[in-house]
JSON list of C-alpha atoms in Angstrom, two decimals:
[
{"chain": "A", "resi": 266, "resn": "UNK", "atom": "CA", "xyz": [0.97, 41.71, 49.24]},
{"chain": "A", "resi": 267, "resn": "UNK", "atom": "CA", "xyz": [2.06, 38.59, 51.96]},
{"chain": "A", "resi": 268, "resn": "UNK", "atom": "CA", "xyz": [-0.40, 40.73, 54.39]},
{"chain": "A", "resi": 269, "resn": "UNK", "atom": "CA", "xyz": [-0.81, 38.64, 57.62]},
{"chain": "A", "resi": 270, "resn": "UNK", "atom": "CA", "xyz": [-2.96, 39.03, 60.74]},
{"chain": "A", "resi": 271, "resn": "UNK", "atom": "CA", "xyz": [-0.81, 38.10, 64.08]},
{"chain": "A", "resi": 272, "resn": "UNK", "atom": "CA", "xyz": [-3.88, 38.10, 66.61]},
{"chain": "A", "resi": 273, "resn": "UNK", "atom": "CA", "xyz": [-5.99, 34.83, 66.73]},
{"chain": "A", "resi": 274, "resn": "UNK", "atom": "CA", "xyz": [-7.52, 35.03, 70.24]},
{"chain": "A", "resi": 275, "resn": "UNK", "atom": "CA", "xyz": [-10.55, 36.78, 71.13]},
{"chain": "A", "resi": 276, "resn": "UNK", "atom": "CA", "xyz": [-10.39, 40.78, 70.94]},
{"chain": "A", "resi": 277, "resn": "UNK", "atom": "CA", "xyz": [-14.34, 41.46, 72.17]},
{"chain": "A", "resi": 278, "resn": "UNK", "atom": "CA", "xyz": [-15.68, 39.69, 74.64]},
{"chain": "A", "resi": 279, "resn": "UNK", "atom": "CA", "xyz": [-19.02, 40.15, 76.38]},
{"chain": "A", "resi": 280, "resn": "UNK", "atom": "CA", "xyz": [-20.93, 38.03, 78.88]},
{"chain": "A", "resi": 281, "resn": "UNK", "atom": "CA", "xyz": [-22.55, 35.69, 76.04]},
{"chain": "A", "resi": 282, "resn": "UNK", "atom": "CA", "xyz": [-19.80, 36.31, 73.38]},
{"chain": "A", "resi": 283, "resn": "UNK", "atom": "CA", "xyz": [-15.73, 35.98, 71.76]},
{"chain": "A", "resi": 284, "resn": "UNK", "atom": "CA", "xyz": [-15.01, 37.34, 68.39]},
{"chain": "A", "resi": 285, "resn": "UNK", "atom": "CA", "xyz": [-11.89, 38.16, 67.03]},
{"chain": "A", "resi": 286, "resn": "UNK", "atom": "CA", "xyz": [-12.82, 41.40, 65.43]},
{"chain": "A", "resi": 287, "resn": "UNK", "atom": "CA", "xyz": [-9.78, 43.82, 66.48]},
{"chain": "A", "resi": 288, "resn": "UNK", "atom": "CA", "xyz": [-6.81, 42.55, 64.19]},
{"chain": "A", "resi": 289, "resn": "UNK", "atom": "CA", "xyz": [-2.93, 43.63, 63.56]},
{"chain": "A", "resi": 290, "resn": "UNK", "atom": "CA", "xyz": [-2.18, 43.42, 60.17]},
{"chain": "A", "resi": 291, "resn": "UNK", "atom": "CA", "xyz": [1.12, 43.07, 58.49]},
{"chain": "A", "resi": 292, "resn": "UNK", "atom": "CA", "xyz": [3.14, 42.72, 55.73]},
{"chain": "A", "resi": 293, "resn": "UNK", "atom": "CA", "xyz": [6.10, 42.03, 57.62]},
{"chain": "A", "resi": 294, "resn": "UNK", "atom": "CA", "xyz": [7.31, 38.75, 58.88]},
{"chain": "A", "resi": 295, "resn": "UNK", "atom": "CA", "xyz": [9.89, 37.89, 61.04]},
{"chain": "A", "resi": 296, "resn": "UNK", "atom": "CA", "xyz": [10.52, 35.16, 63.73]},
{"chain": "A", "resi": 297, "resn": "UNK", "atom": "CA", "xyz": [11.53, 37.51, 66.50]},
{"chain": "A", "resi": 298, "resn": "UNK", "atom": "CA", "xyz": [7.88, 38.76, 66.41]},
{"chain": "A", "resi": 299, "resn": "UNK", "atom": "CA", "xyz": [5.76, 38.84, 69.37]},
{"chain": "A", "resi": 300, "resn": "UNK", "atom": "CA", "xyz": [1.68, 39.60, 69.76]},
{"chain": "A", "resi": 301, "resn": "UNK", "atom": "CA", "xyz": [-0.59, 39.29, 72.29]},
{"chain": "A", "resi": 302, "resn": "UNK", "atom": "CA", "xyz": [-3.91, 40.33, 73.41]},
{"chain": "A", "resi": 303, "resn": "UNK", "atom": "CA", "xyz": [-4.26, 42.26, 76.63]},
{"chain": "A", "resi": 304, "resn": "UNK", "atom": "CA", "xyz": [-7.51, 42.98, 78.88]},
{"chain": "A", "resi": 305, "resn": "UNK", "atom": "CA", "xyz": [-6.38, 46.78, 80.11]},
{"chain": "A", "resi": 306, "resn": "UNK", "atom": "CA", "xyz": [-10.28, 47.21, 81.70]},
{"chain": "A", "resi": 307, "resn": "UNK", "atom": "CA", "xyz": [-11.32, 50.23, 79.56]},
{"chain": "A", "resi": 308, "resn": "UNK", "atom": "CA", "xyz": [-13.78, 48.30, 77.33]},
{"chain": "A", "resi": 309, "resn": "UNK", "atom": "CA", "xyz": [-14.73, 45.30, 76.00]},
{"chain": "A", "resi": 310, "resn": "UNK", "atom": "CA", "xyz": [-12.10, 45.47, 73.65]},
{"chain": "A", "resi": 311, "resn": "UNK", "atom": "CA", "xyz": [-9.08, 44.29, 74.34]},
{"chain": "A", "resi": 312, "resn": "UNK", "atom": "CA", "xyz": [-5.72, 45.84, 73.33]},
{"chain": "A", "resi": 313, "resn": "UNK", "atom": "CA", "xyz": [-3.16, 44.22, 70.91]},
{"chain": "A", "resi": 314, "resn": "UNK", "atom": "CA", "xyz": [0.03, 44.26, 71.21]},
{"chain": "A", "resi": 315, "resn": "UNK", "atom": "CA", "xyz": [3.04, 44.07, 68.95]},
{"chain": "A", "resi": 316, "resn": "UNK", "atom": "CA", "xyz": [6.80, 44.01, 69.34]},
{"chain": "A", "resi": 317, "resn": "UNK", "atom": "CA", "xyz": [9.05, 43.27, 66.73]},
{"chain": "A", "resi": 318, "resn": "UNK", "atom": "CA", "xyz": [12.76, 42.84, 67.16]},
{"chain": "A", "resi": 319, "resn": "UNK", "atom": "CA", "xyz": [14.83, 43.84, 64.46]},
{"chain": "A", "resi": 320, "resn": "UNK", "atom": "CA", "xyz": [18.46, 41.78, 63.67]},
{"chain": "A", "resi": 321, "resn": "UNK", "atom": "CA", "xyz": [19.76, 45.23, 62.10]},
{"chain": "A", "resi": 322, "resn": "UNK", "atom": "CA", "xyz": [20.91, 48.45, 64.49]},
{"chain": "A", "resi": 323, "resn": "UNK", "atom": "CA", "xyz": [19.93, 51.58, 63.36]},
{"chain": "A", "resi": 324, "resn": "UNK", "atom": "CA", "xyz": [22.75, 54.01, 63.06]},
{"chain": "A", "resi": 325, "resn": "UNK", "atom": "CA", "xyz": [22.84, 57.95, 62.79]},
{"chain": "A", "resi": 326, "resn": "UNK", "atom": "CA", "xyz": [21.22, 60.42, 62.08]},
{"chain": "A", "resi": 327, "resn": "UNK", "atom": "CA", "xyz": [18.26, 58.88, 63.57]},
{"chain": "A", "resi": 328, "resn": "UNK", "atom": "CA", "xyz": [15.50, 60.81, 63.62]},
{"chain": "A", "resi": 329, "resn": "UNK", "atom": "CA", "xyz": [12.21, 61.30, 66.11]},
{"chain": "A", "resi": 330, "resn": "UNK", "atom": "CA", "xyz": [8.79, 63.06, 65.86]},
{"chain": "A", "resi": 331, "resn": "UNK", "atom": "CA", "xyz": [7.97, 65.11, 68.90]},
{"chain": "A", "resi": 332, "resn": "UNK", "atom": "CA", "xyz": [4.72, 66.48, 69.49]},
{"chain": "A", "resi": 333, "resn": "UNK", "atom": "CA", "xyz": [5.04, 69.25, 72.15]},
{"chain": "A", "resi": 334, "resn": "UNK", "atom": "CA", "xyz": [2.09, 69.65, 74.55]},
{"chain": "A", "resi": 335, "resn": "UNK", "atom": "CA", "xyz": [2.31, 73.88, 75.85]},
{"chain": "A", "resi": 336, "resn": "UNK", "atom": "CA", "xyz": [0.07, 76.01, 77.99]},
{"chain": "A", "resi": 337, "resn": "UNK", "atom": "CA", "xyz": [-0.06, 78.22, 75.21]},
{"chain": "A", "resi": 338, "resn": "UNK", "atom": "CA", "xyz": [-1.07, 75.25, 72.31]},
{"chain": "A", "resi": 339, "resn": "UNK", "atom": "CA", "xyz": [-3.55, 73.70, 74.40]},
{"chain": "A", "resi": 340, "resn": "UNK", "atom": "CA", "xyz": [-4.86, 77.22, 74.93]},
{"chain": "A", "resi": 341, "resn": "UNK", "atom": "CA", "xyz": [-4.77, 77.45, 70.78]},
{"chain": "A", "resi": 342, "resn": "UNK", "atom": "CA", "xyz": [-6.51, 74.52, 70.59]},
{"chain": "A", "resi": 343, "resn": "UNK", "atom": "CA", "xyz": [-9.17, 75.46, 72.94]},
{"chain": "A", "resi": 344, "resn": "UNK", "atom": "CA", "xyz": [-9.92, 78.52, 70.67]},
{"chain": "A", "resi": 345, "resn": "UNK", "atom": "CA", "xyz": [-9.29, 77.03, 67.69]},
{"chain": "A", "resi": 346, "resn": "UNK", "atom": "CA", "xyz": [-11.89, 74.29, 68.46]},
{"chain": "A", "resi": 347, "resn": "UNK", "atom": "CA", "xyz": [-14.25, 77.10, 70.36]},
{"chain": "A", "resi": 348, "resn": "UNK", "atom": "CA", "xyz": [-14.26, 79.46, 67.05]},
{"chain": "A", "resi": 349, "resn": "UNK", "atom": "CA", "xyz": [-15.61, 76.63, 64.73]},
{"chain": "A", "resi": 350, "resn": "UNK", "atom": "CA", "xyz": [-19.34, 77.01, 64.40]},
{"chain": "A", "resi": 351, "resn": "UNK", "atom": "CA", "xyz": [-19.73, 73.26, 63.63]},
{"chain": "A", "resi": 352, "resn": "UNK", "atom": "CA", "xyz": [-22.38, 73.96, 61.36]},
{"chain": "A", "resi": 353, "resn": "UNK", "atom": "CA", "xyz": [-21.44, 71.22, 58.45]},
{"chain": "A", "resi": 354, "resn": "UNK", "atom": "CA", "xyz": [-21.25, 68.60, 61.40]},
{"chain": "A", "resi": 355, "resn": "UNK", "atom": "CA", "xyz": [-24.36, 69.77, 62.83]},
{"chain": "A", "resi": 356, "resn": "UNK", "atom": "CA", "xyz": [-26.40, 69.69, 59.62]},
{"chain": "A", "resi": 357, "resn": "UNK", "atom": "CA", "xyz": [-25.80, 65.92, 58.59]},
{"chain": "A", "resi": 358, "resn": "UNK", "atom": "CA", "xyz": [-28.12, 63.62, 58.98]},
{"chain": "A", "resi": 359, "resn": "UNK", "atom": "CA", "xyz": [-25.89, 60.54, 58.96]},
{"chain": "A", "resi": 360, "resn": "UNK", "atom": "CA", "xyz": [-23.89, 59.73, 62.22]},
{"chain": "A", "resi": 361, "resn": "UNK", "atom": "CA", "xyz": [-21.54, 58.51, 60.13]},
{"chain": "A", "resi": 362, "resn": "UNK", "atom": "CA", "xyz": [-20.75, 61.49, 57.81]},
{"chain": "A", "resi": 363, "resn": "UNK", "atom": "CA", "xyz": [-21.01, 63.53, 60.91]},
{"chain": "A", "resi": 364, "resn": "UNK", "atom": "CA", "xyz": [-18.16, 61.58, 62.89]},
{"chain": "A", "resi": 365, "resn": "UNK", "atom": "CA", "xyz": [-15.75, 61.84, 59.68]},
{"chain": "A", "resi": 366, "resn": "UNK", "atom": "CA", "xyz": [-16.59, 66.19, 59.28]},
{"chain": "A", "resi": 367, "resn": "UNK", "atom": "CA", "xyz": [-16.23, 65.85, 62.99]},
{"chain": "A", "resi": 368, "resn": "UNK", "atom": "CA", "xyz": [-12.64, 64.34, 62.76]},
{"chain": "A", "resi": 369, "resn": "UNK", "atom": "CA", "xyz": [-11.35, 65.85, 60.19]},
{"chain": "A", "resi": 370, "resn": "UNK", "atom": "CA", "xyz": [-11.84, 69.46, 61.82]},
{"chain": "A", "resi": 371, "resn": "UNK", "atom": "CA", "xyz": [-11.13, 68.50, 64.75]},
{"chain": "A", "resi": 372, "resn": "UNK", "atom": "CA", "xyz": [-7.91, 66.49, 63.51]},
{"chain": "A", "resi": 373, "resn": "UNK", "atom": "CA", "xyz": [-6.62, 69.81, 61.04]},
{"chain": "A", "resi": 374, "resn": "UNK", "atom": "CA", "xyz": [-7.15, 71.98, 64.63]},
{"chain": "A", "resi": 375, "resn": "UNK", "atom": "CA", "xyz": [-4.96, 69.37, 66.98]},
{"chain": "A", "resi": 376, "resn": "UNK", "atom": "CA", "xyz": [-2.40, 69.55, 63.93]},
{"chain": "A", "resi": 377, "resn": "UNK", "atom": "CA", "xyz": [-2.36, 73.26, 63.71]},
{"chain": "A", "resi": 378, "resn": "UNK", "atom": "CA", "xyz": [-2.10, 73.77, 67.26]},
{"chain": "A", "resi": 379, "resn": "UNK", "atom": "CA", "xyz": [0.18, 70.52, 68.17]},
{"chain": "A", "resi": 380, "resn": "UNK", "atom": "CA", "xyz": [2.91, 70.72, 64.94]},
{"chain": "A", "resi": 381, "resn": "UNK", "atom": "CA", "xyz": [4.63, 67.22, 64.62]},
{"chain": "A", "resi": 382, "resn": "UNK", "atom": "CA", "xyz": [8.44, 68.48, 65.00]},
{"chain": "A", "resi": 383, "resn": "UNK", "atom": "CA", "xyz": [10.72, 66.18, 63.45]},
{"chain": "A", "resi": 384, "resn": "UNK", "atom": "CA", "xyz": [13.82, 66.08, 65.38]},
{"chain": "A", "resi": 385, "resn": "UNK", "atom": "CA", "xyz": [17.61, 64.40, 64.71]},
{"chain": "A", "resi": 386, "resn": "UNK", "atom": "CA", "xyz": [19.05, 62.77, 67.64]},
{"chain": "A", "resi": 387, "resn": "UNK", "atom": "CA", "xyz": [22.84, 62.24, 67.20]},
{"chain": "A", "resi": 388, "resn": "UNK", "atom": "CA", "xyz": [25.23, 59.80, 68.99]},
{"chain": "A", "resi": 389, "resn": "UNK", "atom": "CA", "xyz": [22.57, 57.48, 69.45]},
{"chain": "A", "resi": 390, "resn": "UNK", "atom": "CA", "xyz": [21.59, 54.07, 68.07]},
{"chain": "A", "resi": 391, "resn": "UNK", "atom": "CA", "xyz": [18.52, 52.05, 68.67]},
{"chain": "A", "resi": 392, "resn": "UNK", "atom": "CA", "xyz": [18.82, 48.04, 68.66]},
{"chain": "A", "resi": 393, "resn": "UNK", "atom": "CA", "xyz": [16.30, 46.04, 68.69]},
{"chain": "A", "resi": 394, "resn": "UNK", "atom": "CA", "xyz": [12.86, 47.87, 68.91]},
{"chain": "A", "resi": 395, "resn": "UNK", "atom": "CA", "xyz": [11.35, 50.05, 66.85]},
{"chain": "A", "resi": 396, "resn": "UNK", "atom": "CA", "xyz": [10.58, 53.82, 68.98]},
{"chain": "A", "resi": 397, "resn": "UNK", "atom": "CA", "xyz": [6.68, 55.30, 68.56]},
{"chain": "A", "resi": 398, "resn": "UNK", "atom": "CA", "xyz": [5.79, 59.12, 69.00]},
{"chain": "A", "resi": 399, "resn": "UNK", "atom": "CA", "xyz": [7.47, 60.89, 71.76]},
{"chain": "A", "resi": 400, "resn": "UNK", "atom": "CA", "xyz": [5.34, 63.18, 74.07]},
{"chain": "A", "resi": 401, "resn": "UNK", "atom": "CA", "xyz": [6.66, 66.03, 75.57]},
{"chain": "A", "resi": 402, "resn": "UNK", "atom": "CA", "xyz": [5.04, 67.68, 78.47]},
{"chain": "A", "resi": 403, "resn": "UNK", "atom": "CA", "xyz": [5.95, 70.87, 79.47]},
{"chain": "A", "resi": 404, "resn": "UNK", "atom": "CA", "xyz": [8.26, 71.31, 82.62]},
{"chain": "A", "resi": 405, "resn": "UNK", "atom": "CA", "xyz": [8.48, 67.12, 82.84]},
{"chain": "A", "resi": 406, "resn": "UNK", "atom": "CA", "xyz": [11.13, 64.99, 81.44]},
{"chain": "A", "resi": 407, "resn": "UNK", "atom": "CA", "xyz": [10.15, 63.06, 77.97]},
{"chain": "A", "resi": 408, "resn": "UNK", "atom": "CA", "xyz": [8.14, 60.29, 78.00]},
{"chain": "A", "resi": 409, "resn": "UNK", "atom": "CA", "xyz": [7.67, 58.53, 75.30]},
{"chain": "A", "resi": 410, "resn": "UNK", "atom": "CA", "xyz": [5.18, 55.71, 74.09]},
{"chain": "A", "resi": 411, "resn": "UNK", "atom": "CA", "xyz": [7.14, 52.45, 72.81]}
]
């Protein structure tokens, strides 16, 4: 499979200890490839970060995933999430198992009420980067995470 980790600095860190326990893994390889581990003070886990710079420009029809962020979805969501009685969750005795039926409701409810929306985009080429998930808020331009 060629799978290769690209972090190899210290991704925990605590007052007595470093581990490297937060990894990017790949089965990519290229020499225009960048990583590196950033401290952005939420936790003592630091973020990695990975760009990869790609020799070949992406022509049309190019497509993007939009997720579109509404008064009216986030008030579906609110109900959607409100109306579950949580009772499966609720009735496990293992934090674990409880955290997964947690997610996975609460995952199927953000999907339902926040539809990925596949979009084409024409006239437009990217070079050199590959684009995330774009965020749309309503009544703001697009922002988008890279």
């Amino acid at each position: 499979m060629n799978n290769l980790t690209n972090i190899t600095s210290p991704t925990g860190i605590t007052s007595h200890t470093k581990s490297l326990i937060d990894i990017i893994i790949i089965n990519y390889t290229n020499d225009e490839m960048f990583t590196e581990v950033l401290d952005l003070g939420y936790s003592d886990h630091l973020a990695q970060f990975l760009d990869i710079k790609f020799k070949n420009v992406l022509k049309d029809p190019i497509t993007t995933c939009k997720i579109h962020f509404t008064d009216n979805n986030v008030e579906e969501h609110k109900y959607l999430l409100h109306e579950e009685t949580w009772a499966e969750v609720l009735a496990s005795n293992e934090p674990n198992t409880s955290f997964n039926l947690f997610m996975n409701s609460f995952t199927y409810y953000f999907n339902t009420a926040f539809p990925l929306k596949v979009t084409y985009v024409k006239g437009k080429s990217i070079a050199g980067e590959a684009r995330g998930l774009e965020l749309e808020n309503k009544g703001s331009e697009n922002s988008s995470l890279p």
